[in-house]
Coordinates of N, CA and C in Angstrom, one line a residue:
Chain A
D118 N -17.7 28.7 -10.4 CA -16.4 29.3 -10.9 C -16.3 29.3 -12.4
A119 N -16.6 30.4 -13.0 CA -16.6 30.5 -14.4 C -15.4 30.1 -15.2
G120 N -15.5 29.4 -16.2 CA -14.3 29.1 -17.0 C -14.1 30.2 -18.1
V121 N -13.2 29.8 -19.0 CA -13.0 30.9 -20.2 C -14.2 31.0 -20.9
T122 N -14.6 32.2 -21.1 CA -15.8 32.6 -22.0 C -15.3 33.4 -23.2
Q123 N -15.9 33.0 -24.4 CA -15.6 33.7 -25.6 C -16.9 34.2 -26.2
S124 N -16.8 35.2 -26.9 CA -17.9 35.8 -27.7 C -17.6 36.3 -28.9
P125 N -18.4 36.5 -30.0 CA -19.5 35.6 -30.1 C -19.2 34.1 -30.3
T126 N -20.2 33.2 -30.5 CA -20.1 31.8 -30.7 C -19.7 31.6 -32.2
H127 N -20.5 32.2 -33.1 CA -20.2 32.1 -34.5 C -20.4 33.5 -35.0
L128 N -19.6 33.7 -36.2 CA -19.5 35.1 -36.8 C -19.3 34.9 -38.3
I129 N -20.0 35.6 -39.1 CA -19.9 35.5 -40.6 C -19.5 36.9 -41.0
K130 N -18.4 37.1 -41.8 CA -18.0 38.2 -42.3 C -17.6 38.2 -43.6
T131 N -17.5 39.3 -44.3 CA -17.2 39.4 -45.8 C -15.6 39.7 -46.0
R132 N -15.0 39.3 -47.0 CA -13.7 39.6 -47.2 C -13.5 41.1 -47.1
G133 N -12.4 41.6 -46.5 CA -11.9 42.9 -46.4 C -12.6 43.5 -45.2
Q134 N -13.5 42.9 -44.5 CA -14.0 43.5 -43.2 C -13.0 43.3 -42.1
Q135 N -13.4 43.9 -41.1 CA -12.7 43.8 -39.8 C -13.6 42.8 -38.7
V136 N -12.9 42.2 -37.8 CA -13.6 41.6 -36.9 C -12.9 41.6 -35.5
T137 N -13.7 41.7 -34.4 CA -13.2 41.7 -33.1 C -13.8 40.5 -32.3
L138 N -13.0 39.6 -31.8 CA -13.5 38.5 -30.9 C -13.1 38.9 -29.5
R139 N -13.8 38.4 -28.5 CA -13.5 38.6 -27.1 C -13.4 37.4 -26.2
C140 N -12.8 37.6 -25.1 CA -12.5 36.4 -24.3 C -12.3 37.0 -22.9
S141 N -13.1 36.3 -21.9 CA -12.8 36.5 -20.6 C -12.3 35.4 -20.0
P142 N -11.1 35.6 -19.3 CA -10.4 34.3 -18.8 C -11.0 33.7 -17.5
K143 N -10.6 32.5 -17.1 CA -11.0 31.9 -15.9 C -10.8 32.7 -14.7
S144 N -11.7 32.7 -13.8 CA -11.5 33.5 -12.8 C -10.2 33.3 -12.0
G145 N -9.4 34.3 -11.7 CA -8.2 34.4 -11.1 C -7.0 34.1 -12.0
H146 N -7.2 33.9 -13.2 CA -6.2 33.9 -14.3 C -5.9 35.3 -14.9
D147 N -4.7 35.4 -15.2 CA -4.1 36.7 -15.7 C -3.5 36.8 -16.9
T148 N -3.2 35.6 -17.6 CA -2.6 35.4 -18.9 C -3.6 35.0 -20.0
V149 N -3.7 35.6 -21.1 CA -4.5 35.0 -22.1 C -3.7 34.8 -23.4
S150 N -4.1 33.7 -23.9 CA -3.3 33.3 -25.4 C -4.5 33.0 -26.4
W151 N -4.2 33.4 -27.6 CA -5.1 33.2 -28.6 C -4.5 32.1 -29.6
Y152 N -5.4 31.3 -30.2 CA -4.9 30.2 -31.1 C -6.0 30.2 -32.3
Q153 N -5.4 30.0 -33.6 CA -6.3 29.9 -34.7 C -6.2 28.3 -35.0
Q154 N -7.5 27.7 -35.1 CA -7.6 26.3 -35.6 C -8.4 26.2 -36.8
A155 N -7.8 26.0 -38.0 CA -8.4 25.8 -39.2 C -9.0 24.4 -39.2
L156 N -9.9 24.2 -40.2 CA -10.8 23.0 -40.2 C -9.8 21.8 -40.4
G157 N -9.9 20.9 -39.5 CA -9.0 19.5 -39.5 C -7.8 19.8 -39.2
Q158 N -7.3 20.9 -38.6 CA -6.0 21.0 -38.2 C -5.8 21.2 -36.7
G159 N -4.6 21.3 -36.2 CA -4.4 21.6 -34.8 C -4.2 23.0 -34.6
P160 N -4.6 23.5 -33.5 CA -4.6 24.8 -33.3 C -3.1 25.5 -33.5
Q161 N -2.9 26.9 -33.9 CA -1.7 27.5 -34.0 C -1.7 28.8 -33.2
F162 N -0.6 29.0 -32.6 CA -0.6 30.1 -31.7 C -0.4 31.4 -32.3
I163 N -1.3 32.3 -31.9 CA -1.3 33.7 -32.5 C -0.4 34.7 -31.7
F164 N -0.9 34.8 -30.4 CA -0.1 35.7 -29.5 C -0.6 35.4 -28.1
Q165 N 0.1 36.1 -27.1 CA -0.1 35.8 -25.6 C -0.1 37.3 -25.0
Y166 N -1.1 37.6 -24.1 CA -1.1 38.8 -23.4 C -0.8 38.5 -21.9
Y167 N 0.0 39.5 -21.1 CA 0.1 39.4 -19.8 C 0.4 40.8 -19.3
E168 N -0.2 41.3 -18.3 CA -0.1 42.6 -17.9 C -0.3 43.6 -18.9
E169 N -1.3 43.4 -19.7 CA -1.6 44.2 -20.8 C -0.7 44.5 -21.8
E170 N 0.2 43.6 -21.9 CA 1.3 43.7 -23.1 C 1.3 42.4 -23.8
E171 N 1.7 42.5 -25.2 CA 1.8 41.2 -26.0 C 3.2 40.8 -25.5
R172 N 3.4 39.5 -25.0 CA 4.5 39.1 -24.5 C 5.2 38.1 -25.5
Q173 N 4.4 37.4 -26.4 CA 4.8 36.4 -27.2 C 4.0 36.5 -28.5
R174 N 4.6 36.2 -29.8 CA 3.7 36.1 -31.0 C 4.2 35.1 -31.8
G175 N 3.3 34.5 -32.4 CA 3.4 33.4 -33.4 C 3.6 34.0 -34.8
N176 N 3.6 33.0 -35.8 CA 3.9 33.6 -37.0 C 2.7 33.9 -37.9
F177 N 2.1 35.1 -37.5 CA 0.8 35.8 -37.9 C 1.1 37.1 -38.4
P178 N 0.4 37.6 -39.5 CA 0.7 38.9 -40.0 C 0.2 40.0 -39.1
D179 N 0.7 41.2 -39.4 CA 0.2 42.3 -38.5 C -1.4 42.6 -38.6
R180 N -2.1 41.9 -39.4 CA -3.5 42.2 -39.5 C -4.2 41.7 -38.4
F181 N -3.4 40.8 -37.7 CA -3.8 40.3 -36.4 C -3.4 41.0 -35.1
S182 N -4.1 41.6 -34.4 CA -3.7 42.4 -33.3 C -4.7 42.0 -32.1
G183 N -4.1 42.5 -31.0 CA -4.9 42.2 -29.6 C -4.8 43.1 -28.7
H184 N -5.5 42.9 -27.7 CA -5.4 43.8 -26.6 C -5.9 43.1 -25.3
Q185 N -5.2 43.5 -24.0 CA -5.7 43.0 -22.8 C -6.1 44.1 -22.0
F186 N -7.2 43.9 -21.3 CA -7.7 45.0 -20.5 C -7.3 44.9 -19.0
P187 N -7.4 45.9 -18.1 CA -7.1 45.7 -16.7 C -7.7 44.5 -16.0
N188 N -9.0 44.1 -16.4 CA -9.5 43.0 -15.8 C -9.2 41.7 -16.3
Y189 N -8.2 41.7 -17.1 CA -7.5 40.6 -17.8 C -8.3 40.0 -19.0
S190 N -9.5 40.6 -19.3 CA -10.1 40.1 -20.6 C -9.3 40.6 -21.7
S191 N -9.7 40.0 -22.9 CA -8.8 40.2 -24.1 C -9.6 40.2 -25.3
E192 N -9.2 40.9 -26.3 CA -9.7 41.0 -27.6 C -8.8 40.5 -28.7
L193 N -9.3 40.1 -29.7 CA -8.3 39.7 -30.9 C -9.0 40.4 -32.1
N194 N -8.3 41.2 -32.8 CA -8.8 41.9 -34.0 C -8.1 41.4 -35.1
V195 N -8.9 41.3 -36.1 CA -8.4 40.9 -37.4 C -8.9 41.9 -38.4
N196 N -8.0 42.6 -39.3 CA -8.3 43.4 -40.2 C -8.3 42.9 -41.6
A197 N -8.8 43.5 -42.6 CA -8.8 43.0 -43.9 C -8.9 41.7 -44.1
L198 N -9.9 41.1 -43.7 CA -10.4 39.6 -43.6 C -10.1 38.9 -45.0
L199 N -9.4 37.7 -45.0 CA -9.2 36.9 -46.1 C -10.0 35.6 -45.8
L200 N -10.2 35.0 -47.0 CA -10.9 33.7 -47.0 C -10.3 32.7 -46.1
G201 N -8.9 32.8 -46.0 CA -8.1 32.0 -45.3 C -8.0 32.2 -43.9
D202 N -8.9 33.2 -43.4 CA -8.8 33.5 -41.9 C -10.2 32.7 -41.4
S203 N -10.9 32.1 -42.2 CA -12.0 31.3 -41.7 C -11.3 30.2 -40.8
A204 N -11.9 30.1 -39.6 CA -11.2 29.1 -38.7 C -12.0 29.2 -37.3
L205 N -11.6 28.3 -36.4 CA -12.2 28.4 -35.0 C -11.0 29.2 -34.2
Y206 N -11.4 30.2 -33.6 CA -10.4 30.9 -32.7 C -10.6 30.5 -31.3
L207 N -9.4 30.0 -30.7 CA -9.5 29.5 -29.4 C -8.8 30.6 -28.4
C208 N -9.4 30.8 -27.4 CA -8.8 31.5 -26.3 C -8.4 30.6 -25.2
A209 N -7.2 30.8 -24.5 CA -6.8 30.1 -23.3 C -6.3 31.0 -22.4
S210 N -6.7 30.7 -20.9 CA -6.0 31.5 -19.9 C -5.2 30.7 -19.1
S211 N -4.4 31.3 -18.3 CA -3.6 30.6 -17.4 C -3.2 31.7 -16.4
L212 N -2.5 31.1 -15.3 CA -2.2 32.0 -14.0 C -0.7 32.1 -14.1
G213 N -0.3 33.4 -14.0 CA 1.2 33.8 -14.0 C 1.8 34.0 -15.1
P214 N 3.0 34.6 -15.1 CA 3.7 35.1 -16.3 C 4.2 34.1 -17.2
P215 N 4.5 34.3 -18.5 CA 4.9 33.4 -19.4 C 6.2 32.6 -18.8
G216 N 6.2 31.2 -19.0 CA 7.3 30.6 -18.5 C 7.0 29.8 -17.1
E217 N 5.9 30.2 -16.6 CA 5.5 29.5 -15.4 C 4.9 28.2 -15.7
N218 N 4.4 28.0 -17.0 CA 3.9 26.7 -17.5 C 2.8 26.1 -16.5
S219 N 1.9 27.2 -16.1 CA 0.7 26.7 -15.4 C -0.3 26.2 -16.4
P220 N -1.2 25.3 -16.1 CA -2.1 24.6 -17.1 C -2.9 25.7 -17.8
L221 N -3.1 25.6 -19.1 CA -4.0 26.3 -19.9 C -5.4 25.9 -19.9
H222 N -6.4 26.8 -19.8 CA -7.8 26.4 -19.8 C -8.2 27.0 -21.0
F223 N -9.0 26.3 -21.8 CA -9.5 26.8 -23.1 C -10.9 27.0 -23.0
G224 N -11.4 28.2 -23.8 CA -12.8 28.5 -24.1 C -13.4 27.6 -25.2
N225 N -14.7 27.6 -25.5 CA -15.2 26.9 -26.5 C -15.0 27.4 -28.1
G226 N -14.4 28.6 -28.0 CA -14.0 29.2 -29.3 C -15.1 30.0 -30.0
T227 N -14.6 30.7 -31.0 CA -15.5 31.4 -31.8 C -15.2 31.0 -33.3
R228 N -16.4 30.5 -34.0 CA -16.1 30.1 -35.2 C -16.3 31.3 -36.2
L229 N -15.4 31.6 -36.9 CA -15.4 32.6 -37.9 C -15.4 32.1 -39.4
T230 N -16.5 32.7 -40.2 CA -16.4 32.3 -41.4 C -16.4 33.6 -42.3
V231 N -15.5 33.5 -43.4 CA -15.3 34.6 -44.2 C -15.8 34.3 -45.4
T232 N -16.7 35.1 -46.1 CA -17.2 34.8 -47.4 C -16.8 35.8 -48.5
Chain B
A173 N 13.6 23.7 -35.9 CA 12.2 23.9 -35.6 C 11.6 22.8 -34.8
Q174 N 10.5 23.2 -34.1 CA 9.8 22.3 -33.2 C 8.7 21.7 -34.1
T175 N 8.3 20.4 -34.0 CA 7.3 19.9 -34.7 C 6.6 18.7 -33.9
V176 N 5.4 18.5 -34.2 CA 4.7 17.4 -33.5 C 3.9 16.7 -34.7
T177 N 4.0 15.4 -34.7 CA 3.4 14.6 -35.8 C 2.5 13.6 -35.2
Q178 N 1.3 13.6 -35.7 CA 0.4 12.7 -35.3 C -0.1 11.8 -36.6
S179 N 0.4 10.6 -36.8 CA 0.3 9.9 -38.0 C -1.1 9.1 -38.2
Q180 N -1.9 9.2 -37.4 CA -3.1 8.3 -37.4 C -4.4 9.4 -37.5
P181 N -4.7 9.7 -38.7 CA -5.9 10.6 -38.7 C -7.2 10.3 -38.0
E182 N -7.4 8.9 -38.1 CA -8.8 8.5 -37.5 C -8.4 7.1 -37.0
M183 N -9.1 6.8 -35.8 CA -9.2 5.5 -35.2 C -10.4 5.2 -34.7
S184 N -10.7 4.0 -34.5 CA -12.0 3.5 -34.0 C -11.8 2.2 -33.2
V185 N -12.5 2.3 -32.1 CA -12.5 1.3 -30.9 C -13.8 1.0 -30.4
Q186 N -14.1 -0.2 -29.8 CA -15.3 -0.6 -29.4 C -15.2 -0.4 -27.8
E187 N -16.3 0.0 -27.2 CA -16.4 0.2 -25.7 C -15.8 -0.9 -25.0
A188 N -15.0 -0.5 -23.9 CA -14.3 -1.5 -22.9 C -12.9 -1.8 -23.6
E189 N -12.7 -1.6 -24.7 CA -11.5 -1.9 -25.4 C -10.4 -0.9 -25.0
T190 N -9.1 -1.3 -25.5 CA -8.0 -0.4 -25.2 C -7.4 0.1 -26.6
V191 N -7.1 1.5 -26.5 CA -6.6 2.1 -27.8 C -5.4 2.9 -27.6
T192 N -4.5 2.9 -28.5 CA -3.2 3.6 -28.3 C -3.1 4.7 -29.4
L193 N -3.0 5.9 -29.1 CA -2.7 6.9 -30.3 C -1.3 7.4 -30.2
S194 N -0.8 7.5 -31.3 CA 0.7 7.6 -31.5 C 1.1 9.3 -31.7
C195 N 2.3 9.6 -31.3 CA 2.7 11.0 -31.4 C 4.2 11.0 -31.4
T196 N 4.9 11.6 -32.4 CA 6.3 11.9 -32.4 C 6.5 13.3 -32.3
Y197 N 7.6 13.7 -31.9 CA 7.9 15.3 -31.8 C 9.4 15.6 -32.1
D198 N 9.6 16.6 -32.3 CA 11.1 17.1 -32.5 C 11.2 18.5 -31.9
T199 N 12.4 18.4 -31.0 CA 12.8 19.5 -30.4 C 14.3 19.5 -30.1
S200 N 14.9 20.6 -30.1 CA 16.3 20.6 -29.7 C 16.5 21.0 -28.2
E201 N 15.4 21.3 -27.6 CA 15.4 21.7 -26.3 C 15.6 20.6 -25.3
S202 N 16.1 20.7 -24.2 CA 16.1 19.5 -23.2 C 15.0 19.6 -22.0
N203 N 14.5 20.8 -21.8 CA 13.4 20.8 -21.0 C 12.2 21.4 -21.5
Y204 N 11.3 20.4 -21.6 CA 10.0 20.7 -22.3 C 8.9 19.8 -21.6
Y205 N 7.7 20.1 -22.0 CA 6.5 19.5 -21.6 C 5.8 19.0 -22.8
L206 N 5.1 17.8 -22.5 CA 4.2 17.2 -23.5 C 2.8 16.9 -23.0
F207 N 1.8 17.1 -23.8 CA 0.4 17.1 -23.6 C -0.4 16.4 -24.4
W208 N -1.3 15.7 -23.9 CA -2.5 15.3 -24.8 C -3.7 16.0 -24.4
Y209 N -4.5 16.6 -25.3 CA -5.6 17.4 -25.3 C -6.7 16.5 -26.0
K210 N -7.9 16.7 -25.4 CA -9.2 16.0 -26.1 C -10.1 17.3 -26.6
Q211 N -10.5 17.2 -27.8 CA -11.5 18.2 -28.1 C -12.9 17.5 -28.7
P212 N -13.8 17.5 -27.8 CA -15.0 16.7 -28.3 C -15.9 17.7 -29.2
P213 N -17.0 17.4 -29.8 CA -17.9 18.4 -30.6 C -18.2 19.6 -30.0
S214 N -18.1 19.8 -28.7 CA -18.3 21.1 -28.0 C -17.3 22.0 -28.3
R215 N -16.1 21.6 -28.9 CA -15.1 22.4 -29.3 C -13.9 22.8 -28.2
Q216 N -14.4 22.7 -27.1 CA -13.7 23.0 -25.9 C -12.4 22.1 -25.8
M217 N -11.2 22.6 -25.8 CA -9.9 21.8 -25.5 C -9.8 21.5 -24.2
I218 N -9.6 20.1 -23.8 CA -9.7 19.8 -22.5 C -8.3 19.0 -22.3
L219 N -7.7 19.4 -21.2 CA -6.3 18.7 -20.9 C -6.6 17.3 -20.5
V220 N -6.0 16.2 -21.1 CA -6.2 14.8 -20.6 C -5.0 14.4 -19.7
I221 N -3.7 14.7 -20.1 CA -2.5 14.3 -19.5 C -1.3 15.2 -19.8
R222 N -0.4 15.3 -18.9 CA 0.7 16.1 -19.1 C 1.8 15.3 -18.6
Q223 N 3.1 15.4 -19.2 CA 4.2 14.8 -19.0 C 5.4 15.8 -19.0
E224 N 6.2 15.8 -17.9 CA 7.5 16.7 -17.9 C 8.6 15.9 -18.5
A225 N 9.4 16.4 -19.3 CA 10.5 15.7 -20.1 C 11.4 15.1 -19.1
Y226 N 11.7 15.8 -17.9 CA 12.8 15.5 -17.1 C 12.4 14.4 -16.2
K227 N 11.0 14.0 -16.3 CA 10.4 12.9 -15.4 C 10.5 11.5 -16.2
Q228 N 11.2 10.6 -15.7 CA 11.3 9.2 -16.6 C 9.9 8.5 -16.4
Q229 N 9.3 8.8 -15.2 CA 8.1 7.9 -14.9 C 6.9 8.4 -15.8
N230 N 6.3 7.4 -16.5 CA 5.2 7.8 -17.3 C 4.0 8.4 -16.4
A231 N 3.3 9.4 -17.3 CA 2.3 10.0 -16.4 C 1.1 9.1 -16.6
T232 N 0.1 9.1 -15.5 CA -1.1 8.3 -15.6 C -2.1 9.2 -15.0
E233 N -3.4 9.2 -15.5 CA -4.8 9.7 -15.0 C -5.8 8.9 -15.3
N234 N -6.2 8.1 -14.2 CA -7.2 7.2 -14.3 C -7.0 6.2 -15.6
R235 N -7.9 6.4 -16.4 CA -7.9 5.3 -17.6 C -6.8 5.8 -18.6
F236 N -6.2 6.9 -18.6 CA -5.3 7.4 -19.5 C -4.0 7.4 -18.9
S237 N -3.1 6.8 -19.9 CA -1.6 6.8 -19.5 C -0.8 7.0 -20.7
V238 N 0.5 7.4 -20.5 CA 1.3 7.7 -21.6 C 2.7 6.8 -21.7
N239 N 3.1 6.6 -22.8 CA 4.3 5.9 -23.0 C 5.3 6.8 -23.6
F240 N 6.1 7.4 -22.7 CA 7.1 8.5 -23.0 C 8.4 8.0 -23.4
Q241 N 8.9 8.0 -24.5 CA 10.2 7.5 -25.0 C 11.1 8.7 -25.5
K242 N 11.7 9.2 -24.5 CA 12.5 10.5 -24.7 C 13.5 10.4 -25.9
A243 N 14.2 9.3 -25.9 CA 15.4 9.2 -27.0 C 14.7 8.9 -28.3
A244 N 13.6 8.3 -28.4 CA 13.0 8.2 -29.7 C 12.0 9.3 -30.0
K245 N 11.7 10.3 -29.0 CA 10.9 11.4 -29.3 C 9.5 10.9 -29.5
S246 N 9.0 10.0 -28.7 CA 7.7 9.4 -29.0 C 6.9 9.7 -27.7
F247 N 5.7 9.9 -27.8 CA 4.7 10.2 -26.7 C 3.3 9.6 -27.2
S248 N 3.1 8.4 -26.8 CA 1.8 7.9 -27.2 C 0.8 7.9 -25.8
L249 N -0.4 7.8 -26.3 CA -1.5 7.9 -25.3 C -2.4 6.5 -25.3
K250 N -2.4 5.9 -24.2 CA -3.1 4.7 -24.1 C -4.6 5.1 -23.3
I251 N -5.6 4.6 -24.0 CA -7.0 4.8 -23.4 C -7.5 3.4 -22.9
S252 N -7.6 3.1 -21.7 CA -8.1 1.8 -21.4 C -9.5 1.8 -21.1
D253 N -10.3 0.7 -21.2 CA -11.6 0.6 -21.0 C -12.4 1.8 -21.6
S254 N -12.3 1.9 -23.0 CA -12.9 3.1 -23.6 C -14.3 3.2 -23.3
Q255 N -14.6 4.5 -23.4 CA -16.0 4.7 -23.1 C -16.5 5.6 -24.2
L256 N -17.8 5.6 -24.5 CA -18.5 6.3 -25.5 C -18.2 7.9 -25.4
G257 N -18.1 8.3 -24.3 CA -17.7 9.8 -23.9 C -16.3 10.1 -24.4
D258 N -15.4 9.1 -24.8 CA -14.2 9.4 -25.2 C -14.0 9.8 -26.6
T259 N -15.1 9.7 -27.3 CA -15.2 10.0 -28.8 C -14.8 11.4 -28.8
A260 N -13.8 11.8 -29.5 CA -13.3 13.2 -29.6 C -12.1 13.2 -30.6
M261 N -11.7 14.5 -30.9 CA -10.4 14.7 -31.5 C -9.3 14.7 -30.4
Y262 N -8.2 14.0 -30.7 CA -7.2 14.1 -29.6 C -5.9 14.8 -30.3
F263 N -5.4 15.7 -29.5 CA -4.3 16.4 -30.0 C -3.1 16.3 -29.1
C264 N -1.9 15.9 -29.7 CA -0.6 16.0 -29.0 C -0.1 17.4 -29.1
A265 N 0.6 17.9 -28.1 CA 1.1 19.2 -28.1 C 2.5 19.2 -27.3
L266 N 3.3 20.0 -27.7 CA 4.6 20.2 -27.2 C 4.8 21.8 -26.6
L267 N 5.3 21.8 -25.4 CA 5.6 23.2 -24.9 C 7.2 23.2 -24.5
N268 N 8.0 24.2 -25.3 CA 9.2 24.4 -24.7 C 9.2 25.3 -23.6
N269 N 10.0 24.8 -22.8 CA 10.0 25.6 -21.3 C 10.4 27.1 -21.5
Q270 N 11.0 27.5 -22.6 CA 11.4 28.7 -22.7 C 10.3 29.5 -23.7
A271 N 9.3 28.8 -24.0 CA 8.4 29.5 -24.9 C 7.1 30.0 -24.3
G272 N 7.0 30.3 -23.0 CA 5.8 30.8 -22.4 C 4.8 29.7 -22.6
T273 N 3.6 30.2 -23.3 CA 2.5 29.1 -23.3 C 2.2 28.9 -24.8
A274 N 3.2 29.0 -25.6 CA 3.0 28.8 -27.1 C 3.1 27.3 -27.3
L275 N 1.9 26.7 -27.2 CA 2.0 25.3 -27.5 C 2.0 24.9 -28.9
I276 N 2.8 23.9 -29.3 CA 2.9 23.4 -30.7 C 2.0 22.1 -30.7
F277 N 0.9 22.1 -31.6 CA 0.0 20.9 -31.6 C 0.3 20.1 -33.0
G278 N -0.1 18.8 -32.8 CA -0.2 18.0 -33.9 C -1.5 18.4 -34.8
K279 N -1.7 17.5 -35.8 CA -3.0 17.7 -36.5 C -4.1 17.0 -36.0
G280 N -3.8 16.2 -35.1 CA -4.9 15.5 -34.3 C -5.4 14.1 -34.9
T281 N -6.0 13.3 -34.0 CA -6.5 11.9 -34.4 C -7.8 12.0 -33.8
T282 N -8.8 11.5 -34.8 CA -10.2 11.6 -34.5 C -10.4 10.1 -34.0
L283 N -10.8 10.0 -32.7 CA -11.2 8.7 -32.1 C -12.6 8.5 -32.1
S284 N -13.2 7.4 -32.6 CA -14.6 7.1 -32.5 C -14.7 5.7 -31.6
V285 N -15.6 6.0 -30.5 CA -15.7 4.8 -29.7 C -17.2 4.3 -29.9
S286 N -17.4 3.1 -30.2 CA -18.7 2.6 -30.5 C -19.1 1.5 -29.6
S287 N -20.5 1.4 -29.4 CA -21.1 0.3 -28.5 C -21.2 -1.1 -29.2

């Protein structure tokens, strides 16, 4: 039973560039959430996707956008990268619509470095 | 605003000893969940234990137990018989029942277990 998989593992980008991170949820899960974890900090909620729609969003600028595909996989896009976007990006999947409070399963994250 | 505070940035303990990690939180909601997550160097966030706010009984999972003091808004994690594999960053997290899966994390406590 495959867990949550994220790609790539590491990524280095230059300021102003755009990046796309990918996430495949745990088998059977249909909800995907994204978190940003700066070095030495706890993760911060970016947004959540269910039924291919953004259902909830944290306090992140519009440079952060996402998408969920019919197979429940998801992408996180960040435009006009800033040095402060350097972080570990975690994807978490769960079963059922927002509010069901089913357990979150996290991936190993993508480490993004912006230079 | 909802907040989670972990006041111990680092803790260390020897194998077989017991250690307690502290967490306080603030929320105006009456229905919420509290979690402890473990993040080893592999970066994957692993659920350790979960507590529903409406349950008075403290949750227990093998060597892990919590002391949930609702009135004091305190949620500490006790690890008994510490093992080398418990070395990790530990995050306390809060989920408002109305907030989908938008977990609010503390800044974490780095736990080192030595032989």
